Short mmCIF file of C-alpha atoms in Angstrom, two decimals:
data_model
loop_
_atom_site.label_atom_id
_atom_site.label_comp_id
_atom_site.label_asym_id
_atom_site.label_seq_id
_atom_site.Cartn_x
_atom_site.Cartn_y
_atom_site.Cartn_z
CA UNK A 1 3.85 292.80 -40.97
CA UNK A 2 1.59 292.06 -38.02
CA UNK A 3 1.58 290.39 -34.63
CA UNK A 4 -0.73 287.40 -34.75
CA UNK A 5 -3.60 287.19 -32.25
CA UNK A 6 -2.03 284.03 -30.82
CA UNK A 7 1.30 285.79 -30.24
CA UNK A 8 -0.43 288.79 -28.65
CA UNK A 9 -2.42 286.54 -26.32
CA UNK A 10 0.61 284.47 -25.30
CA UNK A 11 2.91 287.47 -24.79
CA UNK A 12 0.60 290.20 -23.53
CA UNK A 13 2.79 290.76 -20.47
CA UNK A 14 5.94 291.31 -22.54
CA UNK A 15 4.99 294.38 -24.59
CA UNK A 16 2.62 297.30 -25.00
CA UNK A 17 1.86 299.74 -27.83
CA UNK A 18 2.93 303.35 -27.58
CA UNK A 19 1.38 303.68 -31.04
CA UNK A 20 -0.77 301.02 -32.65
CA UNK A 21 -1.76 300.86 -36.34
CA UNK A 22 -5.03 302.66 -37.04
CA UNK A 23 -6.05 300.08 -39.62
CA UNK A 24 -6.29 296.36 -38.93
CA UNK A 25 -6.21 294.89 -42.42
CA UNK A 26 -4.34 291.95 -43.90
CA UNK A 27 -1.18 292.87 -45.80
CA UNK A 28 -0.95 292.19 -49.51
CA UNK A 29 -4.65 291.36 -49.62
CA UNK A 30 -5.61 289.70 -52.88
CA UNK A 31 -8.30 291.69 -54.63
CA UNK A 32 -10.79 289.38 -56.40
CA UNK A 33 -11.45 292.04 -59.04
CA UNK A 34 -7.73 292.29 -59.82
CA UNK A 35 -7.42 288.50 -59.97
CA UNK A 36 -10.36 288.24 -62.39
CA UNK A 37 -9.06 291.04 -64.61
CA UNK A 38 -5.57 289.52 -64.78
CA UNK A 39 -6.92 286.05 -65.53
CA UNK A 40 -8.89 287.44 -68.46
CA UNK A 41 -5.91 289.35 -69.82
CA UNK A 42 -3.60 286.34 -69.60
CA UNK A 43 -6.11 284.10 -71.34
CA UNK A 44 -6.60 286.61 -74.13
CA UNK A 45 -2.86 287.14 -74.62
CA UNK A 46 -2.19 283.41 -74.62
CA UNK A 47 -4.90 282.98 -77.27
CA UNK A 48 -4.18 285.98 -79.50
CA UNK A 49 -0.43 286.32 -79.00
CA UNK A 50 1.48 289.52 -79.68
CA UNK A 51 -1.57 291.16 -81.22
CA UNK A 52 -3.20 291.15 -77.77
CA UNK A 53 -0.02 292.41 -76.12
CA UNK A 54 0.04 295.35 -78.53
CA UNK A 55 -3.65 295.97 -78.02
CA UNK A 56 -3.27 296.16 -74.22
CA UNK A 57 -0.13 298.31 -74.55
CA UNK A 58 -2.07 300.87 -76.58
CA UNK A 59 -5.05 300.72 -74.24
CA UNK A 60 -3.20 300.87 -70.93
CA UNK A 61 0.20 302.40 -71.71
CA UNK A 62 -0.96 304.55 -74.65
CA UNK A 63 2.11 303.46 -76.58
CA UNK A 64 3.26 300.72 -78.92
CA UNK A 65 5.56 297.97 -77.75
CA UNK A 66 9.08 298.78 -78.86
CA UNK A 67 12.49 297.21 -78.33
CA UNK A 68 15.51 299.40 -77.74
CA UNK A 69 18.35 298.54 -80.07
CA UNK A 70 21.78 297.87 -78.62
CA UNK A 71 22.88 301.32 -79.72
CA UNK A 72 19.82 303.03 -78.22
CA UNK A 73 20.27 301.14 -74.97
CA UNK A 74 23.94 302.09 -74.68
CA UNK A 75 23.12 305.73 -75.41
CA UNK A 76 20.62 306.06 -72.55
CA UNK A 77 23.48 306.91 -70.21
CA UNK A 78 24.19 310.03 -72.27
CA UNK A 79 20.78 311.40 -71.26
CA UNK A 80 21.69 311.34 -67.56
CA UNK A 81 23.62 313.81 -65.45
CA UNK A 82 27.20 312.72 -64.77
CA UNK A 83 26.33 312.36 -61.07
CA UNK A 84 23.36 310.06 -61.71
CA UNK A 85 25.28 308.02 -64.25
CA UNK A 86 28.16 307.54 -61.79
CA UNK A 87 25.75 306.52 -59.02
CA UNK A 88 24.10 303.93 -61.27
CA UNK A 89 27.49 302.59 -62.30
CA UNK A 90 28.44 302.23 -58.62
CA UNK A 91 25.19 300.50 -57.66
CA UNK A 92 25.41 298.03 -60.53
CA UNK A 93 29.03 297.21 -59.70
CA UNK A 94 28.38 296.77 -55.96
CA UNK A 95 25.37 294.54 -56.49
CA UNK A 96 27.19 292.27 -58.94
CA UNK A 97 30.23 292.17 -56.68
CA UNK A 98 28.12 290.85 -53.80
CA UNK A 99 26.31 288.41 -56.11
CA UNK A 100 29.61 287.03 -57.38
CA UNK A 101 30.74 286.51 -53.78
CA UNK A 102 27.54 284.58 -53.13
CA UNK A 103 28.15 282.47 -56.23
CA UNK A 104 31.69 281.66 -55.14
CA UNK A 105 30.34 280.26 -51.88
CA UNK A 106 27.85 277.97 -53.61
CA UNK A 107 30.28 275.15 -54.25
CA UNK A 108 29.79 272.12 -56.47
CA UNK A 109 30.83 268.93 -54.72
CA UNK A 110 31.25 265.20 -55.18
CA UNK A 111 31.67 262.65 -52.40
CA UNK A 112 31.76 258.89 -51.93
CA UNK A 113 29.25 257.96 -49.21
CA UNK A 114 30.37 254.34 -49.16
CA UNK A 115 32.67 252.47 -51.53
CA UNK A 116 31.02 252.45 -54.94
CA UNK A 117 28.32 255.07 -54.14
CA UNK A 118 29.33 258.51 -55.37
CA UNK A 119 26.95 261.45 -55.07
CA UNK A 120 27.25 265.11 -55.79
CA UNK A 121 25.70 268.40 -56.70
CA UNK A 122 26.43 271.09 -59.26
CA UNK A 123 24.88 274.51 -59.69
CA UNK A 124 23.54 275.22 -63.16
CA UNK A 125 21.91 278.57 -64.10
CA UNK A 126 18.41 278.67 -65.53
CA UNK A 127 18.34 279.19 -69.27
CA UNK A 128 16.51 282.51 -69.50
CA UNK A 129 15.05 285.15 -67.21
CA UNK A 130 12.49 287.90 -67.77
CA UNK A 131 12.89 290.94 -65.52
CA UNK A 132 10.17 293.50 -64.89
CA UNK A 133 11.59 296.97 -64.16
CA UNK A 134 9.04 299.36 -62.60
CA UNK A 135 9.09 302.94 -63.84
CA UNK A 136 5.92 304.55 -62.56
CA UNK A 137 5.66 307.48 -60.17
CA UNK A 138 8.83 306.31 -58.43
CA UNK A 139 11.06 304.58 -61.00
CA UNK A 140 12.98 301.94 -59.08
CA UNK A 141 16.32 302.41 -60.80
CA UNK A 142 18.09 299.79 -58.69
CA UNK A 143 15.65 297.01 -59.63
CA UNK A 144 17.77 296.24 -62.66
CA UNK A 145 20.80 295.71 -60.43
CA UNK A 146 18.89 293.21 -58.31
CA UNK A 147 17.28 291.24 -61.13
CA UNK A 148 19.23 291.62 -64.38
CA UNK A 149 22.65 292.05 -62.75
CA UNK A 150 22.32 289.23 -60.25
CA UNK A 151 20.96 286.86 -62.92
CA UNK A 152 23.98 287.64 -65.07
CA UNK A 153 26.31 287.09 -62.11
CA UNK A 154 24.69 283.67 -61.74
CA UNK A 155 25.57 282.89 -65.35
CA UNK A 156 22.09 283.09 -66.89
CA UNK A 157 22.70 283.15 -70.68
CA UNK A 158 19.68 285.26 -71.66
CA UNK A 159 18.03 288.03 -69.65
CA UNK A 160 15.29 290.11 -71.25
CA UNK A 161 13.58 292.98 -69.49
CA UNK A 162 10.41 295.01 -69.83
CA UNK A 163 9.77 298.46 -68.43
CA UNK A 164 6.63 300.60 -68.84
CA UNK A 165 6.75 303.68 -71.08
CA UNK A 166 6.83 307.21 -69.73
CA UNK A 167 4.00 309.66 -70.49
CA UNK A 168 5.74 310.61 -73.75
CA UNK A 169 5.86 306.97 -74.82
CA UNK A 170 9.62 306.70 -74.38
CA UNK A 171 11.76 304.82 -71.92
CA UNK A 172 12.94 306.03 -68.52
CA UNK A 173 16.61 306.66 -69.28
CA UNK A 174 17.87 305.89 -65.77
CA UNK A 175 16.04 302.57 -65.61
CA UNK A 176 17.22 301.65 -69.10
CA UNK A 177 20.82 302.59 -68.37
CA UNK A 178 20.72 300.58 -65.13
CA UNK A 179 19.58 297.57 -67.18
CA UNK A 180 22.34 298.20 -69.72
CA UNK A 181 25.19 298.33 -67.21
CA UNK A 182 23.70 295.28 -65.45
CA UNK A 183 24.11 293.26 -68.66
CA UNK A 184 20.58 292.98 -70.06
CA UNK A 185 20.39 291.23 -73.43
CA UNK A 186 17.18 292.83 -74.71
CA UNK A 187 14.98 295.60 -73.33
CA UNK A 188 11.36 296.21 -74.35
CA UNK A 189 9.26 299.25 -73.51
CA UNK A 190 6.00 297.69 -72.38
CA UNK A 191 4.46 297.49 -68.93
CA UNK A 192 2.00 295.67 -66.75
CA UNK A 193 0.36 292.30 -67.17
CA UNK A 194 0.96 292.34 -70.91
CA UNK A 195 4.73 292.61 -70.36
CA UNK A 196 4.86 289.60 -68.05
CA UNK A 197 2.62 287.57 -70.35
CA UNK A 198 4.72 288.45 -73.38
CA UNK A 199 7.87 287.21 -71.66
CA UNK A 200 6.22 284.10 -70.24
CA UNK A 201 4.55 283.08 -73.52
CA UNK A 202 7.50 283.93 -75.78
CA UNK A 203 5.83 286.78 -77.71
CA UNK A 204 8.80 289.12 -77.99
CA UNK A 205 10.73 287.38 -80.70
CA UNK A 206 12.36 284.91 -78.34
CA UNK A 207 11.47 281.66 -76.63
CA UNK A 208 9.40 281.80 -73.44
CA UNK A 209 11.54 282.66 -70.43
CA UNK A 210 12.07 280.13 -67.66
CA UNK A 211 11.69 282.62 -64.82
CA UNK A 212 10.12 286.04 -64.18
CA UNK A 213 11.41 288.39 -61.49
CA UNK A 214 10.82 291.95 -60.40
CA UNK A 215 8.43 294.10 -58.39
CA UNK A 216 5.29 295.84 -59.59
CA UNK A 217 1.80 296.95 -58.69
CA UNK A 218 -1.08 294.70 -57.65
CA UNK A 219 -1.74 293.67 -61.27
CA UNK A 220 1.90 292.71 -61.84
CA UNK A 221 1.98 290.74 -58.58
CA UNK A 222 -1.24 288.93 -59.51
CA UNK A 223 0.10 288.13 -62.98
CA UNK A 224 3.19 286.57 -61.39
CA UNK A 225 0.96 284.55 -59.08
CA UNK A 226 -1.10 283.21 -61.98
CA UNK A 227 1.89 282.57 -64.24
CA UNK A 228 3.73 280.60 -61.55
CA UNK A 229 4.01 277.05 -62.73
CA UNK A 230 4.31 278.02 -66.36
CA UNK A 231 7.42 279.91 -65.24
CA UNK A 232 9.31 280.24 -61.99
CA UNK A 233 9.05 283.51 -60.06
CA UNK A 234 11.20 285.19 -57.42
CA UNK A 235 8.53 285.86 -54.78
CA UNK A 236 5.16 287.52 -54.28
CA UNK A 237 5.95 290.78 -52.53
CA UNK A 238 3.39 293.02 -50.90
CA UNK A 239 3.80 296.60 -49.64
CA UNK A 240 7.34 297.45 -48.56
CA UNK A 241 8.05 297.14 -44.81
CA UNK A 242 10.59 298.44 -42.32
CA UNK A 243 11.12 297.70 -38.65
CA UNK A 244 13.68 299.07 -36.21
CA UNK A 245 14.92 297.73 -32.87
CA UNK A 246 16.30 300.64 -30.86
CA UNK A 247 17.21 301.36 -27.25
CA UNK A 248 18.06 304.47 -25.25
CA UNK A 249 21.35 304.87 -27.15
CA UNK A 250 19.62 305.42 -30.52
CA UNK A 251 19.14 308.80 -32.19
CA UNK A 252 15.37 309.51 -32.40
CA UNK A 253 15.80 311.74 -35.45
CA UNK A 254 17.57 309.00 -37.43
CA UNK A 255 15.13 306.30 -36.33
CA UNK A 256 12.17 308.44 -37.39
CA UNK A 257 13.81 309.25 -40.73
CA UNK A 258 14.44 305.56 -41.42
CA UNK A 259 10.84 304.63 -40.60
CA UNK A 260 9.55 307.30 -42.97
CA UNK A 261 12.07 306.29 -45.62
CA UNK A 262 10.22 303.04 -46.19
CA UNK A 263 6.75 304.43 -45.49
CA UNK A 264 7.41 306.54 -48.59
CA UNK A 265 6.95 303.44 -50.78
CA UNK A 266 3.18 303.61 -50.43
CA UNK A 267 0.28 304.58 -48.16
CA UNK A 268 -0.08 300.94 -47.06
CA UNK A 269 3.60 300.39 -46.20
CA UNK A 270 4.02 299.30 -42.55
CA UNK A 271 6.74 300.79 -40.34
CA UNK A 272 7.38 299.51 -36.81
CA UNK A 273 9.67 300.45 -33.94
CA UNK A 274 10.34 298.01 -31.12
CA UNK A 275 12.15 299.64 -28.23
CA UNK A 276 13.23 298.94 -24.67
CA UNK A 277 13.03 302.68 -23.87
CA UNK A 278 9.77 304.55 -23.39
CA UNK A 279 11.67 307.84 -23.68
CA UNK A 280 13.11 306.82 -27.04
CA UNK A 281 9.75 305.55 -28.30
CA UNK A 282 7.93 308.76 -27.43
CA UNK A 283 10.74 310.85 -28.92
CA UNK A 284 10.55 308.93 -32.20
CA UNK A 285 6.77 309.46 -32.40
CA UNK A 286 7.32 313.19 -31.93
CA UNK A 287 10.13 313.20 -34.51
CA UNK A 288 7.96 311.49 -37.11
CA UNK A 289 5.31 314.19 -36.68
CA UNK A 290 7.98 316.89 -36.93
CA UNK A 291 9.56 315.45 -40.09
CA UNK A 292 6.39 314.60 -42.00
CA UNK A 293 5.51 318.19 -43.05
CA UNK A 294 9.03 318.65 -44.45
CA UNK A 295 8.68 315.76 -46.93
CA UNK A 296 7.45 316.20 -50.50
CA UNK A 297 5.89 312.75 -50.17
CA UNK A 298 3.97 313.62 -47.00
CA UNK A 299 0.71 312.55 -48.65
CA UNK A 300 2.15 309.02 -48.88
CA UNK A 301 4.23 308.78 -45.72
CA UNK A 302 1.56 310.38 -43.53
CA UNK A 303 -1.23 307.85 -44.20
CA UNK A 304 1.27 304.98 -44.10
CA UNK A 305 2.46 305.99 -40.64
CA UNK A 306 -1.02 306.82 -39.36
CA UNK A 307 -2.68 303.64 -40.61
CA UNK A 308 0.15 301.08 -40.52
CA UNK A 309 2.82 302.50 -38.22
CA UNK A 310 3.47 301.14 -34.74
CA UNK A 311 5.74 301.69 -31.75
CA UNK A 312 6.06 298.76 -29.36
CA UNK A 313 7.53 299.06 -25.87
CA UNK A 314 9.19 295.95 -24.39
CA UNK A 315 10.89 295.26 -21.08
CA UNK A 316 14.10 293.64 -22.27
CA UNK A 317 16.09 292.62 -25.33
CA UNK A 318 14.74 289.06 -25.25
CA UNK A 319 11.20 290.40 -25.61
CA UNK A 320 12.34 292.78 -28.35
CA UNK A 321 13.79 289.88 -30.30
CA UNK A 322 10.66 287.76 -29.77
CA UNK A 323 8.36 290.54 -31.02
CA UNK A 324 10.57 291.23 -34.02
CA UNK A 325 10.83 287.59 -35.02
CA UNK A 326 7.03 287.51 -34.97
CA UNK A 327 6.85 290.61 -37.17
CA UNK A 328 9.40 289.00 -39.57
CA UNK A 329 9.89 292.30 -41.42
CA UNK A 330 11.19 292.79 -44.93
CA UNK A 331 13.85 295.28 -43.76
CA UNK A 332 15.13 295.27 -40.18
CA UNK A 333 17.41 297.86 -38.62
CA UNK A 334 19.13 297.38 -35.25
CA UNK A 335 20.35 300.52 -33.47
CA UNK A 336 21.28 299.50 -29.94
CA UNK A 337 24.16 299.02 -27.52
CA UNK A 338 23.75 295.26 -28.10
CA UNK A 339 23.82 295.06 -31.90
CA UNK A 340 25.93 291.88 -31.97
CA UNK A 341 23.57 290.11 -29.58
CA UNK A 342 20.60 290.90 -31.82
CA UNK A 343 22.52 289.83 -34.91
CA UNK A 344 23.18 286.44 -33.32
CA UNK A 345 19.65 286.05 -31.93
CA UNK A 346 17.29 287.29 -34.68
CA UNK A 347 16.18 284.80 -37.35
CA UNK A 348 13.17 286.22 -39.20
CA UNK A 349 13.88 289.13 -41.54
CA UNK A 350 14.46 289.80 -45.21
CA UNK A 351 17.67 291.77 -44.74
CA UNK A 352 19.37 293.10 -41.61
CA UNK A 353 20.92 296.57 -41.20
CA UNK A 354 23.23 296.71 -38.20
CA UNK A 355 24.17 299.91 -36.43
CA UNK A 356 23.39 303.61 -36.62
CA UNK A 357 25.19 304.08 -39.93
CA UNK A 358 23.30 301.28 -41.73
CA UNK A 359 20.10 302.54 -43.31
CA UNK A 360 17.76 300.61 -45.61
CA UNK A 361 18.08 303.17 -48.40
CA UNK A 362 21.70 302.10 -48.97
CA UNK A 363 20.43 298.67 -50.01
CA UNK A 364 17.30 299.98 -51.74
CA UNK A 365 19.44 301.98 -54.15
CA UNK A 366 21.98 299.20 -54.67
CA UNK A 367 24.92 300.77 -52.87
CA UNK A 368 25.27 298.10 -50.16
CA UNK A 369 25.38 295.28 -52.71
CA UNK A 370 22.67 293.15 -51.10
CA UNK A 371 19.39 292.45 -52.87
CA UNK A 372 16.31 294.54 -52.13
CA UNK A 373 13.80 292.01 -53.49
CA UNK A 374 12.72 290.54 -50.15
CA UNK A 375 9.80 288.67 -48.54
CA UNK A 376 6.99 290.69 -46.98
CA UNK A 377 3.86 290.01 -44.91
CA UNK A 378 5.63 287.53 -42.64
CA UNK A 379 7.23 285.62 -45.50
CA UNK A 380 10.64 285.98 -43.84
CA UNK A 381 9.58 283.26 -41.40
CA UNK A 382 10.02 280.70 -44.16
CA UNK A 383 11.69 282.34 -47.16
CA UNK A 384 14.68 284.46 -48.08
CA UNK A 385 14.97 287.23 -50.61
CA UNK A 386 16.15 287.13 -54.19
CA UNK A 387 19.82 286.19 -54.53
CA UNK A 388 22.20 284.62 -57.00
CA UNK A 389 21.15 281.19 -55.71
CA UNK A 390 17.59 281.75 -56.95
CA UNK A 391 18.86 281.76 -60.53
CA UNK A 392 20.79 278.53 -60.03
CA UNK A 393 19.46 274.99 -60.03
CA UNK A 394 21.28 272.74 -57.53
CA UNK A 395 21.32 269.58 -59.63
CA UNK A 396 22.15 266.35 -57.83
CA UNK A 397 23.65 263.21 -59.32
CA UNK A 398 24.74 259.75 -58.28
CA UNK A 399 26.98 257.07 -59.69
CA UNK A 400 26.60 253.57 -58.27
CA UNK A 401 29.31 251.08 -58.96
CA UNK A 402 29.13 247.31 -58.86
CA UNK A 403 30.45 246.95 -55.33
CA UNK A 404 27.73 249.17 -53.82
CA UNK A 405 24.88 247.26 -55.48
CA UNK A 406 24.16 244.46 -52.94
CA UNK A 407 23.39 246.75 -50.00
CA UNK A 408 21.33 249.22 -52.05
CA UNK A 409 19.43 246.60 -54.04
CA UNK A 410 18.54 244.47 -51.04
CA UNK A 411 17.14 247.48 -49.13
CA UNK A 412 15.14 248.67 -52.14
CA UNK A 413 13.85 245.12 -52.62
CA UNK A 414 12.52 245.07 -49.04
CA UNK A 415 10.96 248.55 -49.10
CA UNK A 416 9.39 248.10 -52.54
CA UNK A 417 7.89 244.75 -51.53
CA UNK A 418 6.37 246.32 -48.41
CA UNK A 419 4.82 249.06 -50.57
CA UNK A 420 3.53 246.68 -53.21
CA UNK A 421 5.56 248.42 -55.95
CA UNK A 422 6.72 245.47 -58.02
CA UNK A 423 8.24 247.51 -60.85
CA UNK A 424 10.44 249.42 -58.43
CA UNK A 425 11.41 246.13 -56.83
CA UNK A 426 12.35 244.62 -60.18
CA UNK A 427 14.81 247.41 -60.97
CA UNK A 428 16.80 246.32 -57.94
CA UNK A 429 16.33 242.54 -58.04
CA UNK A 430 17.27 242.30 -61.72
CA UNK A 431 20.56 243.94 -60.90
CA UNK A 432 21.09 241.59 -57.98
CA UNK A 433 20.49 238.62 -60.29
CA UNK A 434 23.01 239.93 -62.80
CA UNK A 435 25.50 240.53 -60.05
CA UNK A 436 25.00 237.00 -58.76
CA UNK A 437 25.36 235.49 -62.23
CA UNK A 438 28.51 237.43 -62.93
CA UNK A 439 30.13 236.27 -59.68
CA UNK A 440 29.18 232.57 -60.05
CA UNK A 441 32.07 230.54 -61.49
CA UNK A 442 31.33 229.22 -64.97
CA UNK A 443 31.11 225.40 -65.13
CA UNK A 444 34.11 223.64 -66.66
CA UNK A 445 32.86 221.93 -69.83
CA UNK A 446 36.26 220.85 -71.08
CA UNK A 447 36.71 217.06 -71.63
CA UNK A 448 39.35 215.57 -69.37
CA UNK A 449 41.60 213.01 -70.93
#
């Protein structure tokens, strides 16, 4: 999440930094050592099959690959507090509710463009999905809602999931229960590159999946990058990002808390404030410094804010919108007196959070219903986040009747001839000939007497 040198040069009179990032490094930088290591692992697993998956699981996870039975999976909820179980149930339900609404608005259709030429489209779910569910230092419980649950809402017949083992070799109960209530078909306790490879190559007692989704560390992201083509993927996400547009009406304490809420994801997570008020901007900077020592994750949030945090002062709302569309953040909050104007004007973001009461964490944990798997590093300029539509193939079709043939065939004849593509041309001209023959009256061979 950066302002390009070209944008800075062209708009230098429209903004200034009250706080600039201390580190000027490209987001989601691809590490050649990681790429080489992942390539070697994938090649070995593809060659040696499940034996290599098990070998890497023992080496890296210090545990064997295991599958939770249906009974074990269902029982994971019993290991949770009633409050946590209820919260997971709510998040899973909200996320699937929103996904079903999205699906209802993706309508199949059929239409006749001209007499005899009928075209249409129908949405068909992919056959199988593999979901990676992180469970490291910060187990992302809601990831199952966003991947497993949304795939099921799309109608995907088979969804398998993998999640890394805990230090004792077992499964994270909250992550497993979230997968269960989201409708997962099979859950395996195995992490990292070997998990993605096992799903992609069909090494877990099932056919290779058609698509892999889910967040992970640099090795998981690189494995998705290298497996793309063999399978579809959701997106290549880098460090989590947050940006806030705020004016003099915003509450500095809440703005600071929301910036730190996403900085908590990692020491390289960018957080940016764009404001039309110098007073507000300076107050937020002070609030961040006040709140940091109170956080148990200060050692993460602190470096993230110091190295990748920014506060940008602009002169008006038009400049604020221009700067923010250039940032194209993963998560964007708007806390102003002109929220509706920004909603109508902004175009580049992963997901938008409108108003003081809308914080990113509500979506992160699945309570808002929207998906938290979103584009980073400027990807929102050209791509959207994971949604029910990503699991659906919009398949087109056409039916051409006899009466539409002359116009279509003649045009194809002309274009194909100009291109020198005689076989294409013949597919049209042969039909024209048959149409001509079938409309020519048959000669009368009867003998007149």
